[in-house]
XYZ file of C-alpha atoms in Angstrom:
667
model
C 44.366 69.362 56.006
C 43.277 68.343 52.478
C 42.104 71.892 51.297
C 40.416 70.429 48.218
C 37.540 69.061 49.862
C 34.307 70.978 49.109
C 31.992 72.145 51.846
C 28.119 71.829 51.406
C 26.029 75.117 52.754
C 25.151 73.617 56.216
C 29.302 72.572 56.584
C 30.255 76.028 55.506
C 27.834 77.534 58.054
C 28.734 75.643 61.118
C 32.812 75.693 59.995
C 32.439 79.830 59.535
C 29.741 80.376 62.714
C 27.006 81.535 60.420
C 23.406 80.562 59.229
C 22.875 78.471 56.906
C 21.122 81.254 54.893
C 24.269 83.722 55.131
C 26.236 80.769 53.881
C 23.842 80.431 50.883
C 23.911 83.944 50.207
C 27.535 84.432 50.298
C 27.891 81.406 47.763
C 25.467 82.664 45.440
C 27.074 86.335 45.690
C 30.304 84.635 44.632
C 29.032 83.398 41.571
C 28.514 86.969 40.453
C 32.125 87.859 41.368
C 31.443 89.207 44.583
C 34.234 88.646 47.423
C 32.976 87.389 50.948
C 35.019 88.496 53.818
C 37.687 89.670 51.361
C 38.276 85.976 49.872
C 36.958 85.286 46.235
C 34.738 82.208 47.039
C 35.082 79.089 44.506
C 31.490 78.008 44.407
C 30.255 74.970 42.313
C 26.670 74.022 41.657
C 25.685 70.393 41.599
C 22.599 68.785 40.210
C 20.217 66.698 42.591
C 18.893 66.737 45.795
C 19.628 69.011 48.583
C 18.818 72.402 47.244
C 16.235 74.224 45.426
C 15.008 73.156 41.992
C 17.079 70.215 42.240
C 20.467 72.028 42.721
C 23.016 72.451 45.555
C 25.833 75.048 46.322
C 29.216 73.783 47.557
C 32.379 76.009 48.424
C 36.276 74.782 48.018
C 37.819 74.627 51.228
C 41.083 76.344 50.242
C 38.867 79.151 49.008
C 37.599 80.283 52.358
C 39.156 83.241 54.495
C 42.569 82.130 55.807
C 41.249 82.988 59.351
C 38.510 80.288 58.954
C 41.299 77.806 57.297
C 43.280 78.129 60.253
C 40.697 77.849 63.091
C 40.221 74.367 61.337
C 43.858 73.255 60.898
C 44.800 74.042 64.804
C 42.402 71.221 65.690
C 42.714 67.581 66.295
C 41.606 66.707 63.018
C 41.344 63.421 60.306
C 43.116 64.229 57.629
C 40.786 61.527 55.548
C 37.707 63.244 56.531
C 39.125 66.775 55.996
C 37.336 68.277 58.902
C 38.082 68.561 62.371
C 36.658 65.332 64.065
C 35.381 67.247 67.399
C 33.087 69.217 64.937
C 29.493 67.540 63.572
C 28.935 68.745 60.451
C 26.081 66.993 59.914
C 23.296 69.101 58.047
C 21.083 70.807 59.972
C 17.959 73.401 59.714
C 18.926 76.989 60.107
C 18.884 77.525 64.032
C 15.457 79.250 65.258
C 15.457 81.440 68.176
C 14.234 79.137 70.787
C 15.577 77.412 73.825
C 15.415 73.607 72.300
C 17.581 75.259 69.211
C 19.999 76.534 71.757
C 20.387 73.337 73.981
C 20.807 71.388 70.832
C 23.798 73.596 69.812
C 25.502 73.930 72.513
C 25.103 70.021 73.094
C 26.773 69.520 70.056
C 29.504 71.564 70.800
C 30.650 70.609 74.391
C 29.731 66.787 73.623
C 33.324 66.246 72.253
C 34.983 67.565 75.492
C 32.753 65.779 77.909
C 34.348 62.488 76.681
C 37.309 63.570 78.022
C 38.276 63.540 82.346
C 37.856 66.945 84.007
C 41.168 68.527 83.984
C 42.824 66.937 81.376
C 44.836 68.484 78.382
C 42.604 66.426 75.867
C 39.268 68.163 77.034
C 41.132 71.504 77.106
C 41.854 70.910 73.354
C 38.482 69.879 72.528
C 37.146 72.691 73.905
C 39.229 74.922 72.061
C 38.333 73.272 69.021
C 34.876 74.212 69.850
C 35.635 77.999 69.720
C 33.516 79.872 67.006
C 31.886 83.209 66.547
C 29.200 83.492 69.027
C 30.923 80.643 71.159
C 34.045 82.101 73.143
C 36.362 79.817 75.113
C 35.353 81.253 78.446
C 31.487 80.576 77.489
C 32.037 76.985 76.487
C 34.173 76.267 79.824
C 31.332 77.461 81.789
C 28.813 75.466 80.177
C 30.775 72.471 80.142
C 31.186 73.223 84.166
C 27.736 73.907 85.076
C 26.294 70.961 82.680
C 28.656 68.377 84.754
C 27.650 70.145 88.262
C 24.143 69.897 87.448
C 24.127 66.207 86.832
C 24.041 67.009 82.911
C 20.575 68.725 83.158
C 19.879 69.876 79.670
C 18.053 72.901 81.248
C 21.064 74.295 82.528
C 22.120 74.833 78.652
C 19.167 77.368 78.149
C 18.737 80.784 78.867
C 18.086 81.606 82.596
C 14.566 82.813 83.275
C 14.772 86.971 83.785
C 13.710 88.274 87.144
C 11.002 90.078 85.709
C 9.707 87.724 83.397
C 6.447 87.863 82.506
C 5.890 91.368 84.111
C 5.013 94.326 81.908
C 8.072 96.579 80.689
C 6.567 99.149 78.605
C 3.493 100.902 80.096
C 2.078 103.284 77.447
C 5.134 103.220 74.919
C 9.103 103.543 75.620
C 9.024 107.552 74.451
C 6.131 108.124 76.815
C 7.741 106.232 80.135
C 11.023 107.871 79.497
C 9.766 111.116 79.565
C 7.289 110.601 82.373
C 9.896 109.207 84.394
C 12.420 112.006 83.495
C 9.508 114.679 84.293
C 10.180 113.545 87.871
C 6.169 112.466 87.856
C 5.228 109.449 90.419
C 6.595 106.268 88.898
C 3.875 104.603 90.938
C 1.044 106.410 88.745
C 2.699 104.903 85.735
C 0.821 101.548 85.657
C -2.406 103.854 85.669
C -1.633 105.344 82.659
C -1.030 102.078 81.259
C -4.034 100.496 81.877
C -5.668 103.741 80.620
C -4.301 103.411 77.305
C -5.442 99.876 76.788
C -8.879 101.150 77.880
C -9.159 104.151 75.538
C -8.031 101.294 72.580
C -10.465 99.056 73.431
C -12.823 102.122 73.376
C -11.712 103.521 69.979
C -11.513 100.474 68.182
C -15.109 99.570 69.022
C -16.348 103.105 67.864
C -16.837 104.213 64.502
C -12.935 105.430 63.912
C -12.034 101.867 63.486
C -13.527 102.386 59.862
C -10.178 104.658 58.833
C -8.099 102.121 59.822
C -5.630 101.770 62.772
C -4.070 105.080 62.353
C -6.909 106.917 62.882
C -7.492 104.820 66.071
C -4.279 105.791 67.243
C -4.748 109.595 66.382
C -7.918 109.370 68.886
C -6.315 107.867 71.717
C -3.223 109.930 71.696
C -5.045 113.031 71.781
C -7.228 111.358 74.455
C -4.574 110.812 76.241
C -2.945 114.474 76.030
C -6.426 115.644 77.207
C -6.468 113.463 80.452
C -2.678 114.306 81.046
C -3.519 118.141 80.824
C -6.595 117.705 83.205
C -4.228 115.891 85.791
C -1.672 118.586 85.518
C 0.862 116.479 83.794
C 2.952 118.296 81.268
C 4.782 116.118 78.358
C 6.045 117.004 75.172
C 3.675 116.062 72.170
C 6.541 113.823 70.933
C 6.331 111.715 73.728
C 2.718 110.785 73.936
C 3.039 108.230 70.985
C 1.840 105.032 70.742
C 3.413 101.851 68.951
C 1.328 100.237 66.024
C 1.755 96.962 67.459
C 0.244 98.326 70.712
C -2.424 99.476 68.628
C -3.211 96.572 66.625
C -2.942 93.948 70.135
C -6.543 94.975 70.382
C -8.133 95.605 67.140
C -10.681 92.609 67.771
C -12.949 95.058 69.346
C -13.831 96.716 66.006
C -16.194 93.585 65.899
C -18.546 95.508 68.330
C -18.969 98.266 65.708
C -19.387 96.411 62.739
C -21.894 94.231 64.805
C -23.836 97.603 65.682
C -23.600 99.529 62.152
C -22.600 96.671 59.925
C -24.433 93.525 60.184
C -23.477 92.193 56.971
C -19.864 92.309 57.414
C -20.093 90.793 61.067
C -22.462 88.163 59.624
C -20.063 87.187 57.042
C -17.210 86.586 59.655
C -19.234 84.747 62.534
C -18.419 81.396 63.236
C -20.342 78.689 61.505
C -20.394 75.282 61.259
C -20.062 72.878 57.846
C -22.544 70.290 56.741
C -21.825 67.530 54.459
C -24.806 67.987 51.542
C -23.498 64.620 50.206
C -25.787 62.980 52.696
C -28.834 64.324 50.721
C -30.333 61.910 48.424
C -31.366 63.538 45.188
C -34.362 66.064 45.218
C -34.450 65.383 48.803
C -33.649 69.409 49.266
C -33.552 72.225 46.562
C -32.126 75.821 47.090
C -33.742 78.286 45.426
C -32.432 81.691 44.798
C -32.560 84.526 41.957
C -29.462 85.748 40.586
C -28.977 89.022 38.395
C -26.801 88.169 35.352
C -23.778 90.293 34.345
C -24.398 90.315 30.633
C -26.361 92.300 28.340
C -29.131 91.173 26.237
C -31.251 93.010 23.572
C -35.142 93.317 23.779
C -37.299 92.611 20.912
C -37.438 96.840 20.700
C -33.839 97.773 20.705
C -33.200 98.152 24.186
C -31.038 96.393 26.897
C -31.734 94.285 29.644
C -29.784 92.409 32.513
C -31.731 88.991 32.650
C -32.691 87.365 35.801
C -32.084 83.738 36.421
C -34.229 81.503 38.896
C -32.228 78.626 40.154
C -32.732 75.723 41.777
C -29.728 73.607 43.167
C -30.388 70.192 44.172
C -28.259 69.768 47.515
C -27.530 65.623 46.963
C -25.544 66.644 43.587
C -25.315 70.108 43.108
C -27.147 70.140 39.806
C -28.364 73.485 38.673
C -32.152 73.808 37.199
C -32.188 77.107 35.815
C -35.192 79.582 34.114
C -34.900 82.911 32.609
C -36.727 85.783 32.925
C -36.158 88.992 30.603
C -38.131 91.991 32.266
C -39.610 94.496 30.253
C -39.229 98.066 30.481
C -42.079 98.183 33.176
C -40.846 95.439 35.174
C -38.677 96.039 37.935
C -37.450 92.278 38.486
C -38.701 88.661 39.272
C -42.433 88.480 40.458
C -44.344 85.142 42.156
C -45.401 84.386 39.165
C -41.944 83.976 37.494
C -40.949 81.846 40.542
C -44.229 79.443 40.033
C -43.413 79.152 36.498
C -39.965 78.374 37.221
C -41.007 75.704 39.619
C -43.371 74.224 37.574
C -41.016 73.788 34.867
C -38.528 72.256 36.965
C -41.462 69.682 38.346
C -42.237 68.639 34.602
C -38.297 68.147 33.772
C -38.385 64.128 33.586
C -34.901 64.537 35.409
C -35.884 66.702 38.309
C -39.583 66.468 39.192
C -41.110 67.248 42.951
C -38.577 67.824 45.461
C -39.157 66.775 49.075
C -38.188 69.861 50.604
C -37.170 73.756 49.504
C -34.775 76.094 50.797
C -35.307 79.599 49.936
C -34.609 83.353 50.969
C -37.276 85.558 52.334
C -37.710 87.619 48.988
C -41.138 88.282 48.503
C -41.293 86.601 45.081
C -40.864 83.233 47.056
C -44.146 83.628 49.371
C -46.359 82.153 46.937
C -44.259 78.819 47.435
C -45.389 78.212 50.689
C -48.652 76.885 49.555
C -47.057 73.562 48.154
C -45.908 72.739 51.951
C -49.052 70.828 52.299
C -48.062 68.889 48.854
C -44.383 68.385 49.902
C -45.527 66.549 53.597
C -47.200 64.058 51.718
C -44.365 62.922 49.821
C -41.273 63.748 52.119
C -39.550 60.823 54.090
C -37.140 62.942 56.332
C -39.454 64.333 58.900
C -37.758 67.403 58.513
C -39.650 70.976 57.590
C -40.398 70.965 53.664
C -40.236 74.571 53.366
C -37.331 76.614 55.157
C -36.309 80.114 55.044
C -32.704 81.253 54.906
C -31.717 84.021 57.714
C -32.187 87.505 56.211
C -29.305 89.072 54.856
C -27.175 86.332 55.103
C -25.211 84.790 52.069
C -23.333 82.288 53.964
C -26.220 80.368 55.138
C -27.397 79.727 51.487
C -24.994 77.174 49.536
C -26.078 78.279 46.311
C -24.324 81.502 46.411
C -20.911 79.772 46.219
C -21.991 78.009 43.278
C -23.319 81.195 41.640
C -19.598 82.473 41.916
C -18.674 79.307 40.056
C -21.054 79.974 37.528
C -19.499 83.648 36.872
C -16.373 82.165 36.409
C -16.889 79.265 34.276
C -20.422 80.086 32.251
C -21.356 83.759 32.242
C -17.607 85.616 31.823
C -17.166 83.195 28.937
C -20.245 84.558 27.024
C -20.617 88.024 24.758
C -22.085 90.619 26.331
C -20.577 89.880 29.463
C -19.799 93.260 31.746
C -18.683 91.695 34.804
C -19.842 92.281 38.440
C -18.514 95.852 39.036
C -20.385 98.294 36.928
C -17.562 100.693 37.708
C -15.022 98.379 35.864
C -16.995 96.928 33.020
C -15.582 94.658 30.479
C -15.436 96.238 27.398
C -13.526 95.603 24.132
C -12.675 99.313 23.532
C -11.991 102.130 25.840
C -14.241 104.824 25.859
C -17.215 102.872 24.444
C -20.386 101.185 25.551
C -20.436 97.074 26.011
C -21.572 95.475 23.248
C -24.686 93.266 24.157
C -25.260 89.534 23.485
C -25.572 89.428 19.650
C -28.305 86.875 19.191
C -31.991 86.627 20.557
C -33.364 85.275 23.937
C -33.454 81.711 22.911
C -29.949 81.474 21.323
C -29.099 82.831 24.737
C -30.820 80.225 27.024
C -29.504 77.732 24.745
C -26.005 78.563 25.009
C -26.285 79.036 28.807
C -27.775 75.538 29.351
C -25.134 74.218 27.083
C -22.208 75.736 29.197
C -24.026 74.838 32.588
C -24.521 71.382 31.144
C -20.507 70.957 30.070
C -19.908 72.738 33.529
C -21.615 70.274 35.521
C -19.688 67.347 33.893
C -16.293 68.179 35.355
C -15.513 66.689 38.972
C -15.904 69.350 41.641
C -12.622 70.416 43.334
C -13.404 70.621 47.359
C -15.899 69.979 49.708
C -18.044 66.576 50.563
C -18.380 66.211 46.440
C -14.753 66.693 45.871
C -13.672 64.419 42.599
C -17.128 63.791 41.209
C -19.021 65.674 38.692
C -22.856 66.293 39.534
C -23.770 64.733 36.681
C -21.995 61.808 37.425
C -23.442 61.842 40.942
C -27.104 61.899 39.642
C -26.367 59.186 37.249
C -24.987 56.694 40.010
C -27.812 57.661 42.153
C -30.505 55.531 40.091
C -33.095 58.454 41.205
C -36.649 58.639 39.443
C -38.264 61.838 39.579
C -41.700 62.230 41.449
C -44.366 63.167 38.958
C -47.590 65.066 39.792
C -50.420 66.189 37.356
C -49.297 69.751 36.082
C -52.693 71.197 35.826
C -53.548 70.192 39.157
C -50.084 71.836 40.262
C -50.810 75.159 38.450
C -54.190 75.555 39.847
C -52.706 74.807 43.318
C -51.133 78.152 43.265
C -54.698 80.110 42.493
C -56.463 82.063 45.139
C -59.826 80.851 45.946
C -62.632 83.248 47.016
C -66.263 83.873 46.901
C -67.977 86.760 45.529
C -71.654 87.892 45.302
C -73.170 88.344 41.726
C -74.293 92.120 41.726
C -76.441 93.155 38.703
C -75.002 90.421 36.650
C -71.268 91.208 37.437
C -68.318 90.364 40.050
C -65.871 92.700 41.546
C -62.420 91.834 42.157
C -59.519 93.835 43.287
C -61.573 97.104 41.816
C -62.097 95.167 38.373
C -65.966 94.062 37.597
C -66.231 90.848 35.719
C -69.363 89.452 33.797
C -70.415 85.832 32.475
C -73.912 85.282 30.411
C -74.610 82.979 33.028
C -73.966 84.706 36.337
C -77.023 84.251 38.621
C -77.735 87.407 40.003
C -77.663 87.677 43.781
C -75.920 84.228 43.930
C -72.636 83.839 45.924
C -70.279 81.889 43.705
C -66.613 80.666 43.951
C -64.104 82.331 42.095
C -60.456 81.376 41.198
C -57.748 84.037 40.527
C -54.675 83.050 38.610
C -51.182 84.069 39.923
C -50.416 84.831 36.125
C -51.216 88.973 35.671
C -52.465 88.387 31.937
C -55.135 85.147 32.871
C -58.596 86.030 33.584
C -60.089 84.941 37.017
C -62.082 81.624 36.840
C -66.028 81.242 37.895
C -67.531 78.196 39.122
C -70.760 78.308 37.369
C -73.630 76.991 40.035
C -74.877 73.672 38.440
C -72.370 73.930 35.901
C -68.547 73.530 35.423
C -65.706 76.625 35.723
C -65.330 79.123 33.308
C -63.377 82.271 32.535
C -65.061 85.688 33.275
C -64.599 88.535 31.157
C -63.804 92.051 32.149
C -66.515 94.545 31.939
C -66.921 96.633 28.858
C -67.597 100.372 28.873
C -69.768 101.658 26.100
C -69.858 105.237 24.737
C -73.290 107.126 25.795
C -75.629 106.778 22.965
C -73.929 103.879 20.980
C -76.299 101.090 19.761
C -74.178 98.291 20.581
C -74.229 98.746 24.216
C -78.118 98.856 23.912
C -78.035 95.692 21.971
C -75.395 94.277 24.820
C -77.674 95.249 27.674
C -80.882 93.849 25.677
C -79.223 90.552 25.330
C -78.197 90.478 29.255
C -81.766 91.565 30.040
C -83.068 88.634 27.810
C -80.973 86.417 29.439
C -82.143 87.586 32.981
C -85.489 87.447 32.123
C -85.000 83.537 30.591
C -82.926 82.669 33.902
C -86.084 83.963 35.921
C -88.657 81.604 33.588
C -86.585 78.947 34.270
C -86.416 79.175 37.674
C -90.151 80.010 38.241
C -91.014 76.486 36.094
C -88.682 74.802 38.484
C -90.719 76.169 41.316
C -93.663 74.218 43.155
C -96.958 75.347 43.095
C -98.216 77.159 46.409
C -101.838 78.409 47.528
C -101.057 81.022 50.109
C -104.721 81.771 50.804
C -105.274 78.205 51.670
C -102.497 78.239 53.959
C -103.965 81.362 55.537
C -107.379 79.833 56.127
C -105.907 76.316 57.405
C -103.870 78.228 60.044
C -105.639 81.222 60.746
C -106.180 80.161 64.393
C -102.888 79.623 64.895
C -101.692 82.812 64.061
C -101.365 85.687 66.280
C -101.830 89.153 64.921
C -99.449 91.981 66.764
C -100.962 95.123 67.492
C -98.789 98.073 67.013
C -97.470 99.705 70.457
C -96.005 102.707 68.995
C -98.686 105.737 68.432
C -100.258 106.047 65.367
C -98.825 109.282 63.267
C -101.083 112.499 63.336
C -103.356 113.148 60.777
C -102.035 115.606 57.826
C -104.540 118.256 58.864
C -103.181 118.175 62.019
C -99.698 118.615 60.912
C -100.797 121.298 58.450
C -102.609 123.450 61.350
C -99.646 122.988 63.553
C -96.942 125.359 64.473
C -94.778 123.723 61.738
C -97.022 124.717 58.804
C -95.246 127.906 58.375
C -91.930 126.365 58.282
C -93.175 123.930 55.575
C -94.801 126.333 53.707
C -91.761 128.301 53.557
C -89.720 125.461 52.361
C -92.389 124.624 49.439
C -92.003 128.160 48.405
C -88.369 127.936 48.233
C -88.579 125.060 46.062
C -90.818 126.366 43.754
C -88.848 129.625 43.372
C -85.772 127.207 42.753
C -87.751 125.441 39.779
C -88.670 128.801 38.612
C -85.223 130.016 38.373
C -83.948 127.358 35.961
C -83.116 123.795 35.222
C -81.411 121.631 38.169
C -78.102 119.765 37.380
C -80.013 116.541 36.745
C -81.933 118.311 34.130
C -78.942 119.785 32.741
C -77.417 116.185 32.430
C -80.454 114.885 30.871
C -80.710 117.731 28.163
C -76.875 116.903 27.528
C -77.272 113.256 26.934
C -80.786 113.711 24.779
C -78.925 116.153 22.737
C -75.821 113.719 22.183
C -78.220 111.112 21.163
C -79.993 112.905 18.704
C -76.402 113.784 17.157
C -75.496 110.440 16.883
C -78.754 109.191 15.425
C -78.151 111.969 12.718
C -74.926 110.447 12.229
C -76.022 106.975 11.554
C -78.855 107.958 9.592
C -77.592 108.190 6.378
C -75.508 105.085 6.421
C -78.812 102.944 7.563
C -80.386 104.846 4.416
């Protein structure tokens, strides 16, 4: 044999009867001076294909243990090849614990022997040459004989199916089964305890115990088993009633029952879903609306800090984002309906966005007012689908904009100054023990930087999904989309709430507040338009005129002249309005009308009895009671002024005091 031959790892594994992984481990250890089976292997590393990082290990044949070299030298070999001719040294993958790999290994070992006649010396030599650790001579002889007897049926080279295949060998646990049988208990009841163990595992996994993990479930099941064994009169040591982790984890999917009952959000996140291809939408065929609370600190003009809110519309057909920022004041808790409406109007006014055909939004109360645009969207949509769609409550996976928000957090907001992160307990701060520094500039600079970063983000190609390999702005530019425009004043008035009110003494009451206008006709019912903006005054439709703003009723201090002047002015306008109304009326003659139609009128006679004369009442039995009441009233007047008289006196005194205060100034 030419002992100067270098063996690769598969060749060494086959010659030594070990796995390829074990051969590689031995070679690597030998490079560090560690002996293998008492021999110092001579290993070299060759650059090229066949190993990790383009390198492979080879072992010098002469450096292998003498036992392996002797086994190879005693076989019928080809000196030119340097290895036994009957051994296939073709590199193979590491054997796996499967029947196919076992059959392949045995077939490769006995095939050289099958080429020689049965009982011949050449077959005996070939079988001896195939002997290696794990394949003894008698084993190879038996496989050759059985393989030929079965007419070369490959299944005879595999392991035989056990007689108890498919049957359950362990019922509760190995410790439990052994202790149960050693205790002399009825073995026919062992399957019952196995089934009971399974039932308890399923029940406890479906309970609140699953929230503490598999160890708590195992503890509860073992405890329940001990109680039931004691009730059945079976005494087993505590160490025997144990369950393996594998048995406990086998039915952990029953924890879904508890999640469905008490943690619907977690259950909803993991439920079966479908996937949709949003690339089939045209630009602005659908926009997804949502509100995001930004994890960036910004300073208010008064020096306080606030986390801005972002109202975002995502175009499903391009994945573009239109953003509108809200900086809540100290008195505001978050985003209101008027903010969402203003964001929607701003999007419609943008020449690259315009009016969408469909709005997809969640069930937040701030979005309710957008339902009023449904008739408007119905007129422009061409898809035939619902124009206003609401997502399922508390289901983030049903809103595709949520994943886009996560991408914005990583690519936009985390890059800005003042970013605190999503977890307030692990806030990002430059110095330990100090508060996070807010964004160093104002609101306008903050909005400008965010819009610039989002524009840069949308110029980058999308990594995965239906839009993979294309950037949102690239998709929009290639579509040739033109925005659907609408008169913004009409759209703004579309969100107003219209109602009717009756003018009472020159004022109108709306939500507990009284409003006035000089031209309001007293006693008339007029149309009112209440804006969605909190700081905007309502509008009134003047009869015969146009829309005008109402003004909140002003209160005057008692005795102040400006109040009297305002009242006199309003009353003068009332008189003028009445005179104008009278001049527009036609002349009528009631007396003439009575004379012309006297014969047609019928005067209805009274059917009720006339009241008794006053004298009869005084003379009746009630006279004494009425006299007593009058006497009591007279005594009350003599005893002091009434409450009304007291208020009048106080008002007169205040008026005199104010007039005395104004007198020097007028002089």
